[in-house]
Amino acid sequence: MSSLAALSSGSGASASDLLRSSSSGVIGVPLRILGRSGAVSVDLRRRRRGVNVMAKIVKKGKVKHEYPWPDEIEPDPNVKGGILSYLSEFKPLKEKPKPVTLPFEKPLMDLEKKIMDVQKMAAETGLDFTDQILSLESKYEQALKDLYTHLTPIQRVSIARHPNRPTFLDHVFNITEKFVELHGDRAGYDDPAIVTGIGSIEGRTYMFIGHQKGRNTKENIKRNFGMPTPHGYRKALRMMYYADHHGLPIITFIDTPGAYADLKSEELGQGEAIAFNLRTMFGLKVPIVTVVIGEGGSGGALAIGCANKLLMLENAVFYVASPEACAAILWKTAKASPKAAEKLRITATELCKLKIADGIIPEPLGGAHADSSWTSQQIKLAVVGAMNELLEMDTPTLLNHRMLKFRNIGGFIEGQPIDPIKKVNMKKKEEPVIDIESITEISTLDLEQEVEKLKDQIQKSRGNRSSEPINVGVNDLVVKLKEEVDQELTEAAEFMGLTNKLDMLRNEITKARSSPEQPMDSGLKDRIEKLKQEFEQGLADYPNSGNLNYKLNMLKELSKAQKVVRLKQELNEGLKVVMNRSDLKQKVDMLKEEIANAGVSEASELDDGLKEKILKAKEEIASELTKTLKSMNLDVQLVASKPLCAELKKRADELSSEIKERIKEAAESSDLKSKIETLKLEVEKAGDSPDPETRRKLLETNEQIKNSIAKALNSQEDLKEKYETLKKEVRRVYSENAPEEESSGQNGGLNHGVYNPESNVSSTISSQT
């Protein structure tokens, strides 16, 4: 048995300083190893059963205190931060950050370089260049002002992501008198991408929570580029509960591209952590003010952004998806990010208009990184002002204020009529990316307006039954568009440096065509194909490629429309020639007279002899029309329709009669009958030439009656079942008897007058009114 004995020397021994031993030797760390770190005192005492070894380690060197500042420094409590400044790991950088020039700032850098060159020349030569330097500095200041007062949305995104932009802790140490950072989510983790702590501003204590990016590559890796994991959001949640319990107002700073979206974060519940924060923030009984100091990306920003007041720095952005991601989804290329940034409305000005942001905090010219201290003081003024306003509210008012802020987000336009022609179920055609700088003689907007006018005229011409062709001006527009496309293609070739190759190839093709007896050389064909591929590959880098592709697509559509208009004119001309023939015209007039003398209202009531005459006349007209169109070099095929067998035709007529009876029964119902009577009276009052408003009301009432009857008819399952059965039998008969090329797509005329509720309803209403 081994025993423990107290050390005879030293009063500060603890249980960890004692080493256990046995008769077989020392158990634990060897004494020679312990001896390396300090002096070891050993007392060996012989006992009846074994040897007891007692040792104490005396460390050499200075004793480390429990506080982080050295003894020789006496922290001055009057200095900002006092001894708390030693508790933070966030220290000033040893090296000044390198200046970073954004792409749109290059003209400013050129002016700055000229100023430096003139100053250097003045120093070297000893000449006085004061006037020139002042002139250049004045130009620089004016250019800086013009640039930063007319920034585009994508340029503001670049400023918000600037590597030297002040971070959350930069602003916190600038605006607080004292600040101490709090760590951990009490589940074993401490995410450095979210920093929390308690600080005081003008004697009032606040809870600070914010995303923390790095100031250099090393810090960015440590902070995960400001993208929090679930541990970070749970740490923020713990601090929110802490602030709510102690009545501390909360200030959050948003600066993140989004929550970290790796596999581990998803496994640990990234979405759940964000959702829990969203729910909790709406129930906190203390005021919350959020400041967007950089970029606020999606739910990763909103997880600490459900505040009573949302303030944004002038060049900050707040978005649900980054412009690059949006452009890749909608336009399939990241080059469209400027357009995406504009459409997303992510800048502070746009978000204030949409009432998402509640205020804009100004930045110095050049961005927040140009003067971070001044920017921090502007943040302090805005936050203190917002807090003073919120602290005057009682708890129910505060919670209701926070709820109403988010309930009022989102604008709706009510009371405006919806275009009935608009196909709401069709995907809207994607607009190409247009480069504004290279708009030529006729702008894209003008072309769009001309195309829309053209479409309207073609749409109107469809309802025009006259045989006279309608001049829609397609030819002129196609010629204009071809000229523009040729000009654009020429400019694209110059941009890619292919002008000489094209000229040489064009000359060779001209020579090859001059001798039609000889076929084109295969080598020349390969060169043409190779140049074509090279041109298509380089077109992606052409700045105005979007506009060019748009005009090419428009040219294709107009060419199709041109063919349709030409074909329609030729068909009308051919039909006019056939119908003006005296013998055919006489036959048609005689048939009309016989039909009128028969005194029937439906085609099914005609006798067989008259039906036979009508069929013969139709075949003769179709045959003559085919001949005429063929003489006009049009490819025409005459498709003969086969009549239904007697039994199926009889069943179709019976079904049609039954449908008409059901329509009459529906029209006789009390509500529809009153509507029809009202429509009769309105028609009588309007007379033969009603005003546009009366005509619109009559058409609306007529449409309502038709829809009501059609709805009543569609609810009768027995009619539907009879119709479907008859349709299947007709298809079966034609599939057995008709040739393959004729059977497809034909139903023997079943849809004509059998189950067309709208046409039958129309005829019924017409007969009643």
mmCIF file of N, CA, C and O in Angstrom, residues 12 33-34 118 183 221 244 297 351 422 629 669:
data_model
loop_
_atom_site.group_PDB
_atom_site.id
_atom_site.type_symbol
_atom_site.label_atom_id
_atom_site.label_comp_id
_atom_site.label_asym_id
_atom_site.label_seq_id
_atom_site.Cartn_x
_atom_site.Cartn_y
_atom_site.Cartn_z
ATOM 1 N N GLY A 12 2.052 26.200 -0.328
ATOM 2 C CA GLY A 12 1.057 26.292 -1.409
ATOM 3 C C GLY A 12 0.862 25.005 -2.151
ATOM 4 O O GLY A 12 0.459 24.995 -3.293
ATOM 5 N N ILE A 33 12.114 14.195 -15.711
ATOM 6 C CA ILE A 33 11.362 15.122 -16.573
ATOM 7 C C ILE A 33 10.898 16.325 -15.771
ATOM 8 O O ILE A 33 10.937 17.467 -16.211
ATOM 9 N N LEU A 34 10.444 16.065 -14.538
ATOM 10 C CA LEU A 34 10.000 17.167 -13.695
ATOM 11 C C LEU A 34 11.147 18.107 -13.387
ATOM 12 O O LEU A 34 10.977 19.316 -13.232
ATOM 13 N N VAL A 118 3.859 65.775 -60.190
ATOM 14 C CA VAL A 118 4.155 67.208 -60.191
ATOM 15 C C VAL A 118 4.851 67.599 -58.891
ATOM 16 O O VAL A 118 5.817 68.397 -58.881
ATOM 17 N N HIS A 183 -18.051 35.732 -24.558
ATOM 18 C CA HIS A 183 -17.799 34.620 -25.460
ATOM 19 C C HIS A 183 -18.735 33.451 -25.164
ATOM 20 O O HIS A 183 -19.256 33.299 -24.062
ATOM 21 N N ILE A 221 -9.547 34.435 -42.308
ATOM 22 C CA ILE A 221 -9.611 32.977 -42.141
ATOM 23 C C ILE A 221 -10.097 32.637 -40.737
ATOM 24 O O ILE A 221 -10.924 31.739 -40.547
ATOM 25 N N ASP A 244 -32.234 40.889 -22.441
ATOM 26 C CA ASP A 244 -33.655 40.988 -22.111
ATOM 27 C C ASP A 244 -33.856 40.828 -20.598
ATOM 28 O O ASP A 244 -34.679 41.517 -19.987
ATOM 29 N N GLY A 297 -26.437 39.872 -46.154
ATOM 30 C CA GLY A 297 -26.849 38.816 -47.076
ATOM 31 C C GLY A 297 -27.863 37.864 -46.482
ATOM 32 O O GLY A 297 -27.560 37.133 -45.542
ATOM 33 N N LEU A 351 -34.043 51.022 -50.342
ATOM 34 C CA LEU A 351 -34.676 50.328 -49.218
ATOM 35 C C LEU A 351 -35.423 51.299 -48.314
ATOM 36 O O LEU A 351 -36.427 50.919 -47.689
ATOM 37 N N LYS A 422 -53.307 39.047 -71.193
ATOM 38 C CA LYS A 422 -52.024 38.607 -70.628
ATOM 39 C C LYS A 422 -52.084 37.136 -70.239
ATOM 40 O O LYS A 422 -52.993 36.683 -69.570
ATOM 41 N N LEU A 629 -53.773 28.079 -106.244
ATOM 42 C CA LEU A 629 -52.630 28.282 -105.358
ATOM 43 C C LEU A 629 -51.383 27.593 -105.891
ATOM 44 O O LEU A 629 -50.266 28.085 -105.735
ATOM 45 N N SER A 669 -83.602 29.416 -65.327
ATOM 46 C CA SER A 669 -83.511 29.538 -63.868
ATOM 47 C C SER A 669 -83.714 30.991 -63.454
ATOM 48 O O SER A 669 -83.491 31.910 -64.239
#
